[in-house]
Coordinates of C-alpha atoms in Angstrom, one line a residue:
M1193 CA -10.1 7.4 -7.6
G1194 CA -7.2 9.8 -7.3
F1195 CA -4.0 9.3 -5.2
E1196 CA -5.4 11.2 -2.3
E1197 CA -8.3 8.7 -2.1
W1198 CA -5.9 5.8 -2.4
K1199 CA -3.6 7.2 0.3
A1200 CA -5.9 6.2 3.2
Y1201 CA -6.0 2.6 1.9
I1202 CA -2.2 2.5 1.4
L1203 CA -1.6 3.9 4.9
C1204 CA -4.0 1.3 6.5
V1205 CA -2.4 -1.6 4.7
F1206 CA 1.1 -0.3 5.7
S1207 CA 0.2 0.1 9.3
N1208 CA -1.2 -3.5 9.5
I1209 CA 2.0 -4.8 7.9
C1210 CA 3.8 -3.0 10.8
F1211 CA 1.6 -4.6 13.3
A1212 CA 2.1 -8.0 11.8
G1213 CA 5.8 -7.6 12.0
F1214 CA 5.4 -6.5 15.6
N1215 CA 3.7 -9.7 16.6
I1216 CA 6.3 -11.9 14.8
V1217 CA 9.4 -10.0 16.1
S1218 CA 7.9 -10.0 19.6
M1219 CA 7.2 -13.8 19.4
V1220 CA 10.7 -14.6 18.2
S1221 CA 12.3 -12.5 21.0
L1222 CA 10.1 -14.2 23.7
N1223 CA 11.0 -17.6 22.3
K1224 CA 14.7 -16.7 22.5
G1225 CA 14.2 -16.1 26.3
M1226 CA 13.7 -12.3 26.5
S1227 CA 11.7 -11.3 29.6
R1228 CA 8.2 -10.1 28.6
Y1229 CA 8.4 -7.4 31.3
V1230 CA 11.7 -6.1 30.1
L1231 CA 10.4 -6.1 26.5
V1232 CA 7.6 -3.8 27.6
V1233 CA 10.0 -1.4 29.3
Y1234 CA 12.4 -1.1 26.5
G1235 CA 9.6 -1.0 23.8
H1236 CA 8.0 2.0 25.6
A1237 CA 11.4 3.6 26.2
F1238 CA 12.2 3.6 22.5
G1239 CA 8.6 4.7 21.8
T1240 CA 9.2 7.7 24.0
L1241 CA 12.3 8.7 22.0
A1242 CA 10.5 8.1 18.7
T1243 CA 7.5 10.2 19.6
A1244 CA 9.6 12.9 21.0
I1245 CA 11.3 13.3 17.6
L1246 CA 7.8 13.4 15.9
V1247 CA 6.6 16.0 18.4
L1248 CA 9.5 18.2 17.6
L1249 CA 8.8 17.9 13.9
F1250 CA 5.0 18.2 13.9
E1251 CA 3.7 19.6 17.2
R1252 CA 6.5 21.9 18.3
N1253 CA 4.3 24.9 18.2
H1254 CA 1.3 23.4 20.0
I1255 CA 0.3 25.5 23.0
G1256 CA -1.9 23.8 25.5
K1257 CA -2.4 23.6 29.3
M1258 CA -1.4 20.3 30.8
S1259 CA -4.0 20.1 33.6
K1260 CA -4.1 17.7 36.5
A1261 CA -6.9 15.8 34.8
V1262 CA -4.7 15.2 31.7
L1263 CA -1.8 14.1 33.8
R1264 CA -4.1 11.6 35.7
D1265 CA -5.3 10.3 32.3
I1266 CA -1.7 9.8 31.1
F1267 CA -0.9 7.8 34.3
F1268 CA -3.8 5.5 33.6
L1269 CA -3.0 5.3 29.9
G1270 CA 0.5 4.0 30.9
L1271 CA -1.1 1.5 33.3
L1272 CA -3.7 0.2 30.8
G1273 CA -1.5 0.2 27.8
A1274 CA 1.9 -1.0 29.1
V1275 CA 1.3 -2.8 32.4
F1276 CA -1.9 -4.6 31.6
G1277 CA -2.3 -4.4 27.8
R1278 CA 1.2 -5.2 26.5
T1279 CA 2.5 -7.4 29.3
L1280 CA -0.6 -9.7 29.2
N1281 CA -0.5 -9.7 25.4
Y1282 CA 3.1 -11.0 25.5
A1283 CA 2.2 -13.6 28.2
G1284 CA -0.8 -14.8 26.1
M1285 CA 1.4 -15.0 23.0
E1286 CA 3.9 -17.2 24.9
Y1287 CA 1.2 -19.6 25.9
T1288 CA -0.5 -19.8 22.5
S1289 CA 1.0 -18.3 19.3
A1290 CA 1.5 -15.1 17.4
A1291 CA -1.3 -15.9 15.0
F1292 CA -3.7 -16.7 17.8
A1293 CA -2.8 -13.4 19.6
S1294 CA -3.4 -11.5 16.4
A1295 CA -6.8 -13.1 15.8
M1296 CA -7.8 -12.1 19.4
G1297 CA -6.9 -8.5 18.5
N1298 CA -10.0 -8.3 16.3
L1299 CA -12.0 -8.4 19.5
M1300 CA -11.1 -4.8 20.4
P1301 CA -14.0 -3.1 18.5
S1302 CA -16.6 -5.4 20.3
F1303 CA -14.9 -4.8 23.7
T1304 CA -14.8 -1.1 23.0
F1305 CA -18.5 -1.1 22.2
I1306 CA -19.3 -2.9 25.5
L1307 CA -17.2 -0.5 27.6
A1308 CA -18.7 2.5 25.8
L1309 CA -22.2 1.2 26.7
L1310 CA -21.2 0.6 30.3
F1311 CA -19.7 4.1 30.7
R1312 CA -22.7 5.7 28.8
M1313 CA -20.4 6.9 26.0
E1314 CA -22.7 5.3 23.4
K1315 CA -26.4 4.8 23.2
L1316 CA -28.1 1.5 22.2
E1317 CA -31.4 1.6 20.3
I1318 CA -32.4 -2.0 19.9
G1319 CA -35.1 -1.2 17.4
K1320 CA -32.5 0.1 14.9
V1321 CA -30.7 -2.2 12.4
S1322 CA -27.4 -0.6 13.1
S1323 CA -27.7 -1.3 16.8
Q1324 CA -28.7 -4.9 16.1
A1325 CA -25.7 -5.3 13.9
K1326 CA -23.4 -4.2 16.7
I1327 CA -25.1 -6.5 19.2
W1328 CA -24.8 -9.5 16.9
G1329 CA -21.3 -8.5 16.1
T1330 CA -20.4 -8.4 19.8
V1331 CA -22.1 -11.7 20.6
G1332 CA -20.4 -13.4 17.6
A1333 CA -17.0 -12.0 18.6
L1334 CA -17.3 -13.3 22.1
G1335 CA -18.6 -16.6 20.8
G1336 CA -15.6 -16.9 18.5
A1337 CA -13.2 -16.0 21.4
T1338 CA -14.8 -18.6 23.7
L1339 CA -14.5 -21.3 21.0
M1340 CA -10.8 -20.5 20.5
T1341 CA -10.3 -20.6 24.2
V1342 CA -11.9 -23.9 25.1
Y1343 CA -11.6 -25.8 21.9
K1344 CA -8.2 -26.3 20.3
G1345 CA -9.1 -29.1 17.9
V1346 CA -7.1 -31.1 15.5
V1347 CA -4.1 -29.7 13.6
V1348 CA -5.3 -28.5 10.2
I1349 CA -2.1 -27.1 8.8
S1350 CA 1.4 -27.7 10.1
P1351 CA 4.9 -27.1 8.8
H1352 CA 6.0 -30.4 10.3
T1353 CA 6.3 -33.2 7.8
H1354 CA 6.4 -36.3 9.9
T1355 CA 3.7 -38.9 9.1
N1356 CA 2.8 -40.1 12.6
T1357 CA -0.9 -40.9 12.4
S1358 CA -1.4 -39.9 16.1
Y1359 CA -0.4 -36.4 15.2
H1360 CA -3.9 -35.8 13.8
Q1361 CA -5.7 -37.1 16.9
P1362 CA -7.3 -34.4 19.0
S1363 CA -5.7 -35.5 22.3
Q1364 CA -6.0 -32.1 23.8
A1365 CA -8.9 -30.8 21.7
F1366 CA -10.7 -29.5 24.8
L1367 CA -9.4 -27.9 28.0
D1368 CA -5.7 -27.5 27.1
W1369 CA -4.9 -25.5 30.3
E1370 CA -1.9 -23.7 28.8
W1371 CA -4.0 -22.7 25.9
I1372 CA -6.8 -21.5 28.2
K1373 CA -4.3 -19.6 30.4
G1374 CA -2.9 -17.8 27.3
S1375 CA -6.4 -17.1 26.0
L1376 CA -7.5 -15.5 29.3
C1377 CA -4.3 -13.4 29.3
L1378 CA -5.1 -12.2 25.7
L1379 CA -8.8 -11.5 26.5
T1380 CA -7.8 -9.4 29.6
S1381 CA -5.2 -7.7 27.4
M1382 CA -7.7 -6.8 24.7
L1383 CA -10.2 -5.5 27.3
S1384 CA -7.5 -3.4 28.8
L1385 CA -6.4 -2.0 25.4
S1386 CA -10.0 -1.3 24.6
A1387 CA -10.3 0.8 27.8
F1388 CA -7.0 2.4 26.8
Y1389 CA -8.3 3.6 23.4
L1390 CA -11.5 5.0 25.0
L1391 CA -9.5 6.9 27.6
Q1392 CA -7.1 8.1 24.9
T1393 CA -10.1 9.5 22.9
A1394 CA -11.3 11.3 26.0
T1395 CA -7.8 12.6 26.8
L1396 CA -7.4 14.0 23.3
R1397 CA -10.5 16.0 23.7
K1398 CA -8.9 17.7 26.8
Y1399 CA -5.5 18.1 25.1
P1400 CA -5.8 17.9 21.3
A1401 CA -2.1 17.0 20.6
P1402 CA -2.0 13.3 19.7
L1403 CA 1.7 12.9 19.3
T1404 CA 2.4 14.7 22.5
I1405 CA -0.1 12.5 24.4
T1406 CA 1.4 9.4 22.8
G1407 CA 4.9 10.5 24.0
Y1408 CA 3.7 11.2 27.5
M1409 CA 1.9 7.9 27.5
C1410 CA 5.0 6.0 26.4
F1411 CA 7.0 7.7 29.2
S1412 CA 4.4 6.8 31.7
G1413 CA 4.3 3.2 30.5
T1414 CA 8.1 3.1 30.7
L1415 CA 8.2 4.1 34.3
L1416 CA 5.2 1.9 35.4
A1417 CA 6.5 -1.1 33.5
A1418 CA 10.0 -0.6 35.0
I1419 CA 8.5 -0.7 38.5
M1420 CA 6.5 -3.8 37.6
T1421 CA 9.7 -5.5 36.2
L1422 CA 11.7 -4.7 39.4
I1423 CA 9.0 -6.4 41.4
L1424 CA 8.3 -9.4 39.3
D1425 CA 11.7 -10.1 37.5
H1426 CA 14.7 -10.2 39.9
N1427 CA 17.1 -11.5 37.3
L1428 CA 19.5 -8.6 36.4
S1429 CA 20.7 -10.4 33.3
S1430 CA 17.1 -9.9 31.9
W1431 CA 18.0 -6.2 31.3
R1432 CA 21.0 -7.1 29.1
L1433 CA 20.5 -6.3 25.4
S1434 CA 22.6 -8.1 22.7
W1435 CA 23.1 -7.5 19.0
D1436 CA 20.3 -9.9 18.1
I1437 CA 16.5 -10.1 18.3
S1438 CA 16.5 -8.9 21.9
L1439 CA 17.6 -5.5 20.6
I1440 CA 15.5 -5.5 17.4
A1441 CA 12.2 -6.3 19.1
P1442 CA 12.1 -3.2 21.5
I1443 CA 13.5 -0.9 18.8
Y1444 CA 10.9 -2.2 16.3
S1445 CA 8.0 -1.9 18.7
G1446 CA 9.1 1.6 19.9
I1447 CA 9.8 3.1 16.5
M1448 CA 7.6 1.3 14.1
I1449 CA 4.5 0.8 16.3
Y1450 CA 4.5 3.7 18.8
G1451 CA 6.1 6.1 16.3
V1452 CA 5.5 5.3 12.6
A1453 CA 2.3 3.2 12.8
T1454 CA 0.6 5.5 15.3
F1455 CA 1.4 8.5 13.2
V1456 CA 0.2 6.8 10.0
Q1457 CA -3.1 5.7 11.6
M1458 CA -3.7 9.2 12.8
I1459 CA -3.4 10.5 9.2
A1460 CA -5.7 7.8 8.0
I1461 CA -8.3 8.6 10.7
Q1462 CA -8.1 12.3 9.6
K1463 CA -8.8 11.3 6.0
K1464 CA -11.5 8.7 6.7
D1465 CA -12.4 7.7 10.3
A1466 CA -11.6 5.2 13.0
V1467 CA -14.1 2.6 11.7
F1468 CA -12.4 2.7 8.3
V1469 CA -9.0 2.1 9.9
T1470 CA -10.2 -0.8 12.1
A1471 CA -11.7 -2.6 9.2
F1472 CA -8.2 -3.4 7.9
R1473 CA -7.2 -5.2 11.1
P1474 CA -7.7 -8.7 9.7
I1475 CA -4.8 -8.1 7.2
A1476 CA -2.4 -8.3 10.1
T1477 CA -4.0 -11.6 11.3
I1478 CA -3.6 -13.1 7.9
L1479 CA 0.0 -12.0 7.5
V1480 CA 0.9 -13.2 11.0
T1481 CA -0.7 -16.6 10.4
L1482 CA 1.3 -17.1 7.1
I1483 CA 4.6 -15.9 8.6
G1484 CA 4.0 -18.0 11.7
L1485 CA 3.4 -21.1 9.6
I1486 CA 6.5 -20.5 7.3
F1487 CA 9.1 -19.1 9.7
L1488 CA 8.0 -19.9 13.3
R1489 CA 6.7 -23.4 12.3
D1490 CA 3.4 -22.8 14.2
A1491 CA 0.6 -25.3 13.8
L1492 CA -2.8 -24.1 12.9
Y1493 CA -5.7 -25.7 14.8
L1494 CA -9.3 -26.2 13.8
G1495 CA -10.7 -24.3 16.8
S1496 CA -8.5 -21.3 16.0
I1497 CA -9.6 -21.2 12.3
I1498 CA -13.3 -21.4 13.1
G1499 CA -13.1 -18.9 16.0
A1500 CA -11.0 -16.5 14.0
I1501 CA -13.6 -16.6 11.1
M1502 CA -16.4 -15.9 13.6
I1503 CA -14.5 -13.0 15.1
V1504 CA -13.7 -11.4 11.7
L1505 CA -17.3 -11.7 10.5
A1506 CA -18.4 -10.2 13.8
L1507 CA -15.9 -7.4 13.4
Y1508 CA -17.4 -6.4 10.1
S1509 CA -20.9 -6.6 11.5
T1510 CA -20.0 -4.2 14.3
L1511 CA -18.2 -1.9 11.9
W1512 CA -21.2 -2.0 9.5
G1513 CA -23.4 -0.9 12.4
K1514 CA -21.1 1.9 13.3
M1515 CA -20.9 3.1 9.7
K1516 CA -24.6 3.2 9.3
E1517 CA -25.0 5.2 12.5
K1518 CA -22.4 7.7 11.2
E1519 CA -24.1 8.0 7.8
K1520 CA -27.4 8.7 9.7
K1521 CA -25.8 11.4 11.8
V1522 CA -24.3 13.0 8.7
M1523 CA -27.7 12.9 7.0
E1524 CA -29.4 14.5 10.0
N1525 CA -26.8 17.2 10.2
T1526 CA -27.2 17.9 6.5
N1527 CA -31.0 18.1 6.7
F1528 CA -30.7 20.4 9.8
E1529 CA -28.3 22.7 7.9
Q1530 CA -30.6 22.7 4.8
G1531 CA -33.6 23.4 7.0
T1532 CA -31.8 26.3 8.7
E1533 CA -30.8 27.8 5.4
S1534 CA -34.4 27.5 4.1
K1535 CA -35.8 29.4 7.2
L1536 CA -33.2 32.1 6.7
E1537 CA -34.2 32.5 3.1
I1538 CA -37.9 32.7 4.0
S1539 CA -37.2 35.3 6.7
R1540 CA -35.3 37.4 4.2
V1541 CA -38.3 37.3 1.8

């Protein structure tokens, strides 16, 4: 396997390291008292600047008509991505943990599959093995998410070293309301981001300039999130940035996530496909869990471990089904081309 083949693997691992860092940096800034609403605004503002630079470097000569339909899509991309997606993600992270939020992120392929079915963007043939794999993957992912939501369980791993025997008692194993509130925020966030990715795909068909669309999306998200912040957060001091994590978090999310990671993933998708890129998502979950245990002193609960394993297994079941469908389409197209060539040769004879 040459370097060109390895490049897609390296890019996917790198992008997931970026996403792991995003969860940790965001969690630290929220713990330090930064407003989740302001973090969304500044993150998208820095993302607008980062993508503007990338557009000048790579898409300066793109000529395309920005229709009303594309502008409408950009508005909803900002609404789904910034206002609902990121804000609820930060809220869920505050109520649970960075590792829990990252594990919930593996639900997106299943949610995307459900939404694609509802909007008739994907067909379901129950008799086929690939469709059955996607169904079981979706059911397993939802089951894992439900388990993580309603069952917290005993602490399995904790950085705390005290020996209090009551520490291991599952006093809030079921129905921890703060945990459930955070889980619901994260589930809504993942659903919103899944709709966001579907809409982004449709928008790129109308205006095939991914960096430009990302830039406009960040700008739309900045404006909409700013309006949301003015309505929900009346504390003017929340807007103040200091030379600490409150400055690093939005710069990191803007540059590394909306700029570098987005660009890197687009290259990987061009070399492989979206299914290949998504398959590396659990790397970020593992990294966030380890960093959370070591640096954030997060405890790891039994319900989270079992639920996360279910979601990751379900993720690969869904991805396997998608891969099989793609292989079948490629085979059908190849057979069609070969059949067409044979007919042309016969007609020439």
